Coordinates of C-alpha atoms in Angstrom, one line a residue:
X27 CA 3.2 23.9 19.7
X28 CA 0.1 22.5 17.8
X29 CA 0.3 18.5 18.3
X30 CA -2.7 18.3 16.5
X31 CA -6.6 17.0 18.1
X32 CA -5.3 13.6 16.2
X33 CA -2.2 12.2 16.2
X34 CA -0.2 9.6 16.4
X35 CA 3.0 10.1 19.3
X36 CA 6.2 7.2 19.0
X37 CA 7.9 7.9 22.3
X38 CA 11.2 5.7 21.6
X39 CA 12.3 6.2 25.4
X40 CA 9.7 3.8 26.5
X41 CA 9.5 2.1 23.1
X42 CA 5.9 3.3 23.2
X43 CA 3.2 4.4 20.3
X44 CA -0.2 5.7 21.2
X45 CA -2.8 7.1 19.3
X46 CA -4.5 10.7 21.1
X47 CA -7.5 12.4 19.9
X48 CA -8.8 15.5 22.1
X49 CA -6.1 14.2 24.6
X50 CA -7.1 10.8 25.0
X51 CA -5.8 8.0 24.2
X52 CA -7.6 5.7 22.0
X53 CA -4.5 2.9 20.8
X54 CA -1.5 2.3 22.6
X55 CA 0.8 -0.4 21.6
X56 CA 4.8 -1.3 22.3
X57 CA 7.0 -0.7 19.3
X58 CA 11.0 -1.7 18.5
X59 CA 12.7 1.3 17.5
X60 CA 16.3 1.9 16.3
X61 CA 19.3 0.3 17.7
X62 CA 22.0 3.0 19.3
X63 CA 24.1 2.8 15.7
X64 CA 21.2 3.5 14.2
X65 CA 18.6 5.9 16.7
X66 CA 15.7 7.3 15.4
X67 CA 15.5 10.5 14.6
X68 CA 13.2 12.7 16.4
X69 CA 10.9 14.3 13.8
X70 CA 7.4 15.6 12.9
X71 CA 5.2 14.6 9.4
X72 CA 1.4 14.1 8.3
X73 CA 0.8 10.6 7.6
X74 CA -1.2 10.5 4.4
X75 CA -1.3 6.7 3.4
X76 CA -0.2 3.0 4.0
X77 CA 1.0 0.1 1.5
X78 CA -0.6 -3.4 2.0
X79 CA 1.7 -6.5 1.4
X80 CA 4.5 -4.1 1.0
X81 CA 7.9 -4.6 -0.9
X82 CA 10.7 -3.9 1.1
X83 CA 14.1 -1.9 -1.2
X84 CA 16.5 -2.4 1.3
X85 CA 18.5 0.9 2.6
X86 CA 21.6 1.2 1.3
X87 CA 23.8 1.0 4.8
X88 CA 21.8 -2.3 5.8
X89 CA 22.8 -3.5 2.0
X90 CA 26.3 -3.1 2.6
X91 CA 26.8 -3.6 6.4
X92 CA 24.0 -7.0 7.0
X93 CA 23.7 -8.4 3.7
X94 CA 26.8 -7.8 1.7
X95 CA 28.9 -9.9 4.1
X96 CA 26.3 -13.3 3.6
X97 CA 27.0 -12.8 -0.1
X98 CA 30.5 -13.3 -0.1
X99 CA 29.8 -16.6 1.4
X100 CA 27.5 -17.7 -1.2
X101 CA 23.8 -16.1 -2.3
X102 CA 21.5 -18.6 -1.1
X103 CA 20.6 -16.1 1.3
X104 CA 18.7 -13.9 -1.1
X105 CA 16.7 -16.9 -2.9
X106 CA 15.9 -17.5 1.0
X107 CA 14.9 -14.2 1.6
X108 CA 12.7 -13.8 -1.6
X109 CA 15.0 -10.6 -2.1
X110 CA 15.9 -9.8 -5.5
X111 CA 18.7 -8.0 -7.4
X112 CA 18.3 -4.5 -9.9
X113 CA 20.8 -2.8 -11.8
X114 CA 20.7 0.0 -9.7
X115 CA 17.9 2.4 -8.2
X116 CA 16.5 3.8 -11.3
X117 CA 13.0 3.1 -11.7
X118 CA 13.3 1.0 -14.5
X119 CA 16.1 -1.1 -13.4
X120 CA 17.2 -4.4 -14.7
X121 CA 16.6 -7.2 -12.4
X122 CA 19.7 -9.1 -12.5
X123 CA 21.1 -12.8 -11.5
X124 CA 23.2 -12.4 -8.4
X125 CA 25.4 -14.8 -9.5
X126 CA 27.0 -13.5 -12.1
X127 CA 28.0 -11.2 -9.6
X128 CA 31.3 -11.0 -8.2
X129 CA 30.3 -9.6 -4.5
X130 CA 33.6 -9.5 -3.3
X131 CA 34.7 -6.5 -5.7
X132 CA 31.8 -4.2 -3.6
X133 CA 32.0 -2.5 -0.4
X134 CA 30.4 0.5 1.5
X135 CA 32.0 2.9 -1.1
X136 CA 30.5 1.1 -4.1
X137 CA 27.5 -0.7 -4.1
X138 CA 25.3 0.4 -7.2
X139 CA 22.9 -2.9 -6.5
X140 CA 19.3 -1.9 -5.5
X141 CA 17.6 -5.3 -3.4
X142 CA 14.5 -5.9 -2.8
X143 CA 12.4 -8.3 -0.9
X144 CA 9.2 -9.3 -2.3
X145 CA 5.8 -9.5 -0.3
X146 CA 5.2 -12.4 1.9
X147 CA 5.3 -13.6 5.3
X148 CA 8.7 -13.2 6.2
X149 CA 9.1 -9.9 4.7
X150 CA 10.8 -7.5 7.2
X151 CA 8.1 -4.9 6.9
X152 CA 5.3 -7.2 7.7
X153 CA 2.0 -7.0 5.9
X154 CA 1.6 -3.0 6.3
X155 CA 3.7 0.3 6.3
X156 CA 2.6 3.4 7.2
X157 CA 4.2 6.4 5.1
X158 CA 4.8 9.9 6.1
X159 CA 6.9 12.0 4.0
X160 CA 10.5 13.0 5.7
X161 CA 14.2 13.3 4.5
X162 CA 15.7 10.3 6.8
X163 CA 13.3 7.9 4.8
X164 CA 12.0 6.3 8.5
X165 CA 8.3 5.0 8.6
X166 CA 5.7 2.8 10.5
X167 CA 5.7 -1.0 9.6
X168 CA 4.5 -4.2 10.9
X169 CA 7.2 -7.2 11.5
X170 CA 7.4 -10.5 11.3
X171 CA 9.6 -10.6 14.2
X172 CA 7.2 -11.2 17.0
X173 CA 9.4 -12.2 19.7
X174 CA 11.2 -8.9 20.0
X175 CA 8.6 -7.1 22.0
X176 CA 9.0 -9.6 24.8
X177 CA 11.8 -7.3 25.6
X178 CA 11.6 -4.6 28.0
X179 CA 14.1 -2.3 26.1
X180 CA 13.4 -2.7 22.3
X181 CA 16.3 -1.0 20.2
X182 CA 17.0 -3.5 17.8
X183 CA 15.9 -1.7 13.8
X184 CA 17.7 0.2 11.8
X185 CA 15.5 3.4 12.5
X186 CA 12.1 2.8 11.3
X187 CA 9.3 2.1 14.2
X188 CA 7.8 -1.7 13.9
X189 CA 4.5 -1.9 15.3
X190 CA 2.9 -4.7 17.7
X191 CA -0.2 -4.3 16.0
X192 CA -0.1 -2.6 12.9
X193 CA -3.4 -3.9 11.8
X194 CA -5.1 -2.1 14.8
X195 CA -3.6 1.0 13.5
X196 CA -4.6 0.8 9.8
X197 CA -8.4 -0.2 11.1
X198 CA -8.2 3.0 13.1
X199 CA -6.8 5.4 10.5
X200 CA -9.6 4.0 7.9
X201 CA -13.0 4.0 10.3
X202 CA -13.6 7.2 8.8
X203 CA -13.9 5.1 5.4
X204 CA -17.0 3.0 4.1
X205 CA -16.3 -0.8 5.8
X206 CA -13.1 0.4 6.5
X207 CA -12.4 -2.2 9.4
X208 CA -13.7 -4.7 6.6
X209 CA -11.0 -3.2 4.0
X210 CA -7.9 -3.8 6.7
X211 CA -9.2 -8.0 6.4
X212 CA -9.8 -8.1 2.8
X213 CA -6.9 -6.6 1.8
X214 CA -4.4 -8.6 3.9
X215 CA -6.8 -11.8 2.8
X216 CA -4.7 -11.1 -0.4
X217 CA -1.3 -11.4 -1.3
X218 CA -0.9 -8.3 -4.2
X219 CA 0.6 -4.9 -2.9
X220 CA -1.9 -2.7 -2.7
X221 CA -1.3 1.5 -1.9
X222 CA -4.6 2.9 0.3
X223 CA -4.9 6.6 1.0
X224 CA -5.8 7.7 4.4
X225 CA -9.1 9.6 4.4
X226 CA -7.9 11.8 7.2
X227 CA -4.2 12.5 7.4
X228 CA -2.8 12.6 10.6
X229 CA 0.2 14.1 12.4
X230 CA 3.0 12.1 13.5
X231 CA 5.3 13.1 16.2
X232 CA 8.9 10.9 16.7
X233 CA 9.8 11.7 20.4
X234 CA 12.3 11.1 22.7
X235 CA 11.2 11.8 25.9

C-alpha cells in the first residue's frame, strides 16, 4: 500500500509516466509500451541505476520472430543494424561471422545465437536505459523512434517502456549528485557505455489503470 514519497508510476492505459514526490508531480512525459502480443506486465521494483550509450542483447522471442526471418533473405540487415553475432549467451561468447551461418536450419525451438547491437544512434534503446531488477527482464529506455509518440494510442514494443525524454529523467534521478544535470550532457557528449548508480533508488510501479 506504500507507493513510496518518490516514485516513478508507468500507467500503460494512457501510455503515461510521471514522476511523484510527496504526491506531486514533478515529470510527466508520454511513453510507447507493449504491443497486445507482447503487454507489459504490471509489476513493482526499486530502480537502482541507468546505462549510458547502452548495448542492446536482443530478447530471444524478438531474435526469432523479427530478425530471424530478414536473415534468411540475406544478412545485410545486421551489418545495417550494427548488431553482432555470439556463440551463445555465455558471458564469454565467441563473436561469430553470420555468414557462415546457415539461418535457415534455426527456428523458435532452436536458436543458440545471442545478438547484439552496438551503441549508436540508431540503437533501439536510445542513448539511456533505466534498470530495475525483475523476472520479465522489462526496463526504462530511450528510442530512437521519435515519431511513435505522435500517436494517441502507443502499443507498439515488445514490453519494455520507451521514454519521450529519457534524458529529463536521468537529470532528475541524479540532482541529488554533485553536477549531476552536468553528468547527463557529458556523458551522452561521449560515445563509450558507461553504467551510473542512482544516488537515491527509487520505486517503480508498472500500472494498468
Amino acid at each position: 500500500h506504500d507507493l513510496g514519497r518518490r516514485r516513478i508510476v508507468d500507467n500503460t492505459a494512457d501510455f503515461s509516466l510521471r514522476v511523484v514526490e510527496a504526491d506531486e508531480g514533478v515529470l510527466k512525459m508520454r511513453v510507447v509500451v507493449g504491443r497486445p502480443a507482447r503487454r507489459t506486465p504490471v509489476f513493482s521494483s526499486l530502480m537502482s541505476y541507468m546505462v549510458f550509450n547502452p548495448y542492446w542483447n536482443v530478447p530471444h522471442i524478438i531474435a526469432v520472430e523479427d530478425i530471424l526471418p530478414k536473415l534468411v533473405s540475406g544478412v545485410d540487415y545486421l551489418s545495417r543494424q550494427r548488431i553482432r553475432v555470439f556463440k551463445d549467451w555465455t558471458e564469454n561468447a565467441g563473436e561469430i561471422d553470420p555468414q557462415t551461418v546457415n539461418w535457415t536450419h534455426y527456428d523458435g525451438t532452436y536458436f543458440p545465437f545471442r545478438l547484439r547491437q552496438d551503441p549508436g544512434p540508431n540503437n533501439a534503446l536510445g542513448r539511456i536505459k533505466f534498470i530495475f531488477p525483475n523476472r520479465f527482464a522489462v526496463y526504462l529506455h530511450d528510442t530512437p523512434q521519435r515519431s511513435l509518440f505522435n500517436f494517441t494510442q502507443r502499443d507498439f514494443s515488445s514490453g519494455c517502456i520507451r521514454l519521450e525524454n529519457a534524458r529529463a529523467l536521468a537529470a532528475y534521478l541524479l540532482k541529488d549528485r554533485p553536477g549531476g544535470r552536468k553528468t547527463v550532457a557529458s556523458i551522452l557528449s561521449r560515445a563509450t557505455r558507461r553504467v551510473v548508480r542512482i544516488p537515491n533508488p527509487i520505486p517503480v510501479h508498472l500500472i494498468y489503470m
